[in-house]
Short mmCIF file of C-alpha atoms in Angstrom, two decimals:
data_model
loop_
_atom_site.label_atom_id
_atom_site.label_comp_id
_atom_site.label_asym_id
_atom_site.label_seq_id
_atom_site.Cartn_x
_atom_site.Cartn_y
_atom_site.Cartn_z
CA MET A 26 11.32 -4.86 24.77
CA ARG A 27 8.20 -6.90 24.50
CA GLU A 28 4.35 -6.04 24.82
CA GLN A 29 1.55 -8.64 25.50
CA TYR A 30 -0.90 -8.07 22.83
CA ARG A 31 -4.49 -8.43 24.47
CA THR A 32 -7.01 -8.32 21.65
CA THR A 33 -9.89 -10.34 19.95
CA GLU A 34 -9.59 -13.21 18.01
CA LEU A 35 -9.62 -12.96 14.25
CA SER A 36 -11.34 -16.15 13.09
CA ALA A 37 -11.96 -17.08 9.44
CA ALA A 38 -15.69 -16.07 10.39
CA ASP A 39 -14.64 -12.55 10.65
CA LEU A 40 -13.37 -12.55 7.18
CA ALA A 41 -15.46 -10.48 4.20
CA PRO A 42 -15.76 -12.64 1.08
CA GLU A 43 -12.60 -11.04 -0.69
CA PRO A 44 -9.38 -9.00 0.50
CA ILE A 45 -10.30 -5.49 -0.47
CA SER A 46 -13.49 -5.53 1.51
CA GLN A 47 -11.69 -7.00 4.61
CA PHE A 48 -9.16 -4.40 4.24
CA ALA A 49 -11.62 -1.70 3.99
CA ARG A 50 -13.52 -2.74 7.53
CA TRP A 51 -9.89 -2.83 9.13
CA PHE A 52 -8.73 0.54 7.20
CA LYS A 53 -11.96 2.24 8.63
CA GLU A 54 -11.32 1.40 12.37
CA THR A 55 -7.79 2.57 11.84
CA VAL A 56 -9.19 5.87 10.50
CA ALA A 57 -11.30 6.26 13.43
CA ASN A 58 -8.50 5.45 16.06
CA PRO A 59 -6.81 8.93 17.19
CA ALA A 60 -3.84 7.02 18.09
CA ILE A 61 -2.82 6.12 14.64
CA HIS A 62 -1.41 9.08 12.78
CA GLU A 63 -1.54 8.94 9.03
CA PRO A 64 -3.47 5.46 8.66
CA ASN A 65 -2.95 5.28 4.88
CA ALA A 66 1.17 5.32 5.72
CA MET A 67 2.85 2.11 4.11
CA ILE A 68 5.91 0.62 3.81
CA VAL A 69 6.68 -0.28 0.41
CA SER A 70 9.21 -2.74 -0.70
CA THR A 71 10.63 -3.49 -3.95
CA ALA A 72 13.67 -5.13 -5.07
CA THR A 73 16.19 -5.32 -8.09
CA PRO A 74 16.39 -8.28 -10.68
CA ASP A 75 19.29 -9.78 -8.64
CA GLY A 76 17.18 -9.43 -5.39
CA ARG A 77 18.67 -6.53 -3.72
CA PRO A 78 15.80 -4.91 -1.84
CA SER A 79 14.83 -1.43 -0.50
CA SER A 80 11.75 -0.15 1.23
CA ARG A 81 10.38 3.36 2.15
CA THR A 82 7.09 4.80 3.67
CA VAL A 83 4.73 5.83 1.11
CA LEU A 84 1.03 7.24 1.09
CA LEU A 85 -1.49 5.07 0.13
CA LYS A 86 -3.93 6.97 -2.09
CA HIS A 87 -6.49 5.08 -3.48
CA TYR A 88 -7.58 1.42 -3.04
CA ASP A 89 -10.48 -0.74 -4.79
CA GLN A 90 -11.19 -3.80 -6.28
CA ALA A 91 -8.38 -3.56 -9.06
CA GLY A 92 -5.62 -2.83 -6.37
CA PHE A 93 -3.64 -0.23 -4.26
CA VAL A 94 -2.43 2.96 -5.86
CA PHE A 95 0.41 5.28 -4.63
CA PHE A 96 2.00 8.25 -6.70
CA THR A 97 5.82 8.47 -7.41
CA ASN A 98 8.89 9.56 -9.67
CA TYR A 99 8.99 6.98 -11.94
CA ASP A 100 12.93 7.87 -12.12
CA SER A 101 13.34 7.32 -8.55
CA ARG A 102 14.70 4.05 -7.12
CA LYS A 103 11.52 2.40 -6.64
CA GLY A 104 10.24 3.40 -10.04
CA ALA A 105 13.09 1.72 -11.53
CA GLU A 106 13.33 -1.29 -9.72
CA LEU A 107 9.60 -1.62 -10.28
CA ALA A 108 10.49 -1.15 -13.91
CA ALA A 109 13.00 -3.83 -13.92
CA ASN A 110 11.12 -5.97 -11.56
CA PRO A 111 7.51 -5.76 -11.37
CA TYR A 112 6.49 -7.22 -7.98
CA ALA A 113 6.21 -4.97 -4.65
CA SER A 114 5.11 -5.62 -0.91
CA LEU A 115 2.91 -3.21 1.06
CA LEU A 116 2.99 -2.99 4.67
CA PHE A 117 0.46 -1.32 6.69
CA PRO A 118 1.79 -1.22 10.50
CA TRP A 119 -1.30 -0.42 12.38
CA HIS A 120 0.53 -0.86 16.00
CA PRO A 121 -1.84 0.76 18.35
CA LEU A 122 -4.33 -1.84 17.28
CA ALA A 123 -2.05 -4.70 17.29
CA ARG A 124 -2.46 -5.02 13.61
CA GLN A 125 -0.42 -5.43 10.21
CA VAL A 126 -1.87 -5.60 6.66
CA ILE A 127 0.96 -7.32 4.09
CA VAL A 128 -0.14 -7.03 0.52
CA THR A 129 2.16 -8.66 -2.29
CA GLY A 130 1.43 -8.57 -6.00
CA ARG A 131 2.68 -7.23 -9.41
CA ALA A 132 3.04 -3.31 -9.62
CA GLU A 133 1.63 -1.49 -13.00
CA ARG A 134 1.64 2.29 -13.79
CA ILE A 135 -2.10 3.64 -13.92
CA GLY A 136 -3.64 5.41 -17.02
CA ARG A 137 -2.01 9.01 -17.36
CA ASP A 138 -5.60 10.42 -17.12
CA GLU A 139 -5.98 8.92 -13.63
CA THR A 140 -2.64 10.32 -12.83
CA VAL A 141 -3.62 14.13 -14.10
CA ALA A 142 -6.95 13.86 -12.29
CA TYR A 143 -5.13 13.08 -8.96
CA PHE A 144 -2.18 15.65 -9.60
CA ARG A 145 -4.85 18.27 -9.78
CA THR A 146 -6.28 17.43 -6.38
CA ARG A 147 -2.74 18.11 -4.67
CA PRO A 148 -1.96 21.48 -2.77
CA HIS A 149 -0.11 23.78 -5.24
CA GLY A 150 3.15 23.36 -3.38
CA SER A 151 3.32 19.51 -3.69
CA GLN A 152 2.68 20.11 -7.17
CA LEU A 153 5.86 22.32 -7.06
CA GLY A 154 7.56 20.02 -5.31
CA ALA A 155 6.90 16.93 -7.46
CA TRP A 156 8.76 19.05 -10.45
CA ALA A 157 11.55 20.35 -8.06
CA SER A 158 12.76 17.06 -6.83
CA ARG A 159 14.58 14.69 -8.89
CA GLN A 160 13.47 12.00 -6.49
CA SER A 161 16.43 9.68 -5.58
CA SER A 162 19.24 11.51 -7.21
CA VAL A 163 22.17 12.86 -5.50
CA ILE A 164 22.36 16.59 -4.62
CA ALA A 165 24.78 18.77 -3.42
CA SER A 166 22.73 20.43 -0.69
CA ARG A 167 19.20 21.36 0.20
CA ALA A 168 19.86 24.96 -0.66
CA GLU A 169 19.74 23.52 -4.27
CA LEU A 170 16.53 22.06 -3.55
CA LEU A 171 14.84 24.92 -2.47
CA ALA A 172 16.62 27.30 -5.27
CA ARG A 173 15.11 25.00 -7.66
CA TYR A 174 11.55 25.05 -5.68
CA GLU A 175 11.78 29.08 -5.77
CA GLU A 176 12.39 29.16 -9.38
CA LEU A 177 9.46 27.10 -9.76
CA ALA A 178 7.23 28.71 -7.52
CA ALA A 179 8.17 32.15 -9.66
CA ARG A 180 7.15 30.36 -13.09
CA TYR A 181 3.93 28.96 -11.74
CA PRO A 182 2.24 31.14 -9.26
CA GLY A 183 -0.64 30.28 -6.86
CA ASP A 184 -3.10 31.12 -9.55
CA THR A 185 -1.37 29.11 -12.49
CA GLN A 186 -2.20 25.44 -13.22
CA VAL A 187 1.12 23.31 -12.95
CA PRO A 188 1.79 20.73 -15.65
CA VAL A 189 1.93 17.38 -14.30
CA PRO A 190 5.69 15.97 -14.58
CA PRO A 191 6.36 13.32 -17.48
CA GLU A 192 8.00 11.47 -15.30
CA TRP A 193 5.63 11.46 -12.17
CA GLY A 194 2.79 9.15 -11.87
CA GLY A 195 0.72 6.45 -10.00
CA ILE A 196 1.54 2.65 -9.27
CA ARG A 197 -1.10 0.23 -8.73
CA VAL A 198 -0.27 -3.10 -6.87
CA VAL A 199 -2.46 -5.81 -8.05
CA PRO A 200 -2.98 -8.19 -5.00
CA ASP A 201 -1.63 -11.92 -5.40
CA ALA A 202 -1.98 -12.10 -1.72
CA VAL A 203 -3.12 -10.14 0.92
CA GLU A 204 -2.39 -10.93 4.90
CA PHE A 205 -4.34 -9.78 7.69
CA TRP A 206 -2.31 -9.99 11.03
CA GLN A 207 -3.75 -9.79 14.86
CA GLY A 208 -1.58 -9.60 17.27
CA HIS A 209 -1.83 -11.64 20.47
CA GLU A 210 -0.32 -12.51 23.96
CA ASN A 211 2.41 -15.16 24.04
CA ARG A 212 3.01 -14.79 20.32
CA LEU A 213 -0.01 -16.78 19.62
CA HIS A 214 -0.99 -14.31 16.63
CA ASP A 215 -3.85 -14.50 14.13
CA ARG A 216 -2.48 -14.53 10.65
CA LEU A 217 -5.07 -14.99 7.76
CA ARG A 218 -4.41 -14.88 4.09
CA TYR A 219 -6.04 -14.61 1.12
CA VAL A 220 -4.46 -16.08 -1.87
CA ARG A 221 -5.59 -15.12 -5.38
CA GLU A 222 -6.62 -18.08 -7.55
CA GLY A 223 -7.36 -18.32 -11.10
CA GLY A 224 -10.45 -19.44 -12.84
CA PRO A 225 -13.94 -19.21 -11.97
CA HIS A 226 -15.45 -19.58 -8.14
CA GLY A 227 -13.91 -22.51 -6.66
CA ALA A 228 -15.72 -25.49 -4.77
CA GLY A 229 -13.68 -24.99 -1.67
CA ALA A 230 -14.85 -25.27 1.95
CA PRO A 231 -17.70 -22.85 2.90
CA HIS A 232 -16.69 -19.55 3.72
CA GLY A 233 -15.79 -19.35 7.53
CA ALA A 234 -14.99 -23.33 7.82
CA GLU A 235 -11.29 -23.80 8.91
CA GLY A 236 -9.97 -27.00 7.59
CA SER A 237 -7.16 -29.34 9.72
CA ASP A 238 -4.68 -28.14 7.16
CA GLY A 239 -5.15 -24.48 7.60
CA THR A 240 -7.35 -23.84 4.44
CA VAL A 241 -10.28 -21.95 5.34
CA GLY A 242 -11.98 -22.32 1.83
CA SER A 243 -12.32 -20.35 -1.57
CA VAL A 244 -14.15 -17.21 -1.46
CA GLY A 245 -14.87 -14.27 -3.84
CA SER A 246 -16.81 -13.27 -6.97
CA VAL A 247 -17.77 -14.91 -9.92
CA GLY A 248 -14.42 -15.17 -12.36
CA GLU A 249 -12.11 -14.15 -9.09
CA THR A 250 -11.38 -16.91 -6.61
CA TRP A 251 -9.71 -16.28 -3.16
CA ARG A 252 -8.19 -19.08 -1.29
CA VAL A 253 -8.09 -18.18 2.41
CA GLU A 254 -4.98 -19.77 4.79
CA ARG A 255 -4.29 -19.63 8.49
CA LEU A 256 -0.70 -19.39 8.81
CA ALA A 257 1.56 -20.22 11.81
CA PRO A 258 2.81 -17.03 13.86
#
């Protein structure tokens, strides 16, 4: 079970000055591809303080220069793991385009006002579901979950504003590194990784100029610098 990817080369000259703009380019192309269902689906990986990992698929709800945002129950497994070990990895598996984006960074809770504003945009049923499911806890049966939902539906009919659960909210992953992976035949894939560097704009190689050591150069806005590396596939 192996597929030979036949795609165009991803070179340093193709990159945007920083990773969020590059992600926006690829995300736009992904959204336009009818073969990709839920292009905002991503695999979120977390770990306990002693290094035991866990992963699950979550929907990306927002991204900007500050990072990548998703919503969850803070008492869930991922919420508890992020509270104890605030680092996460996000993987966007865009297989029909032979592309992946891998984000690693520190996870932080977003402001309550931002959470409330997003919660108000959710369908009424999804708002009730956030209350009905004590995420990651053990339940006796699906009937128990449905009974809880029906109880909430009676308490908050469709024309009633549903309050935001206190244990529910957004998580922002602030990237330290973002890798863009483009598949090619014979396993000679392109892997270009932005790595965040502190301090003002560096004096690395010009953007788009790859050095013999695989370093593409320092790029980014004033006060924020990203080093771009090419990785062996």
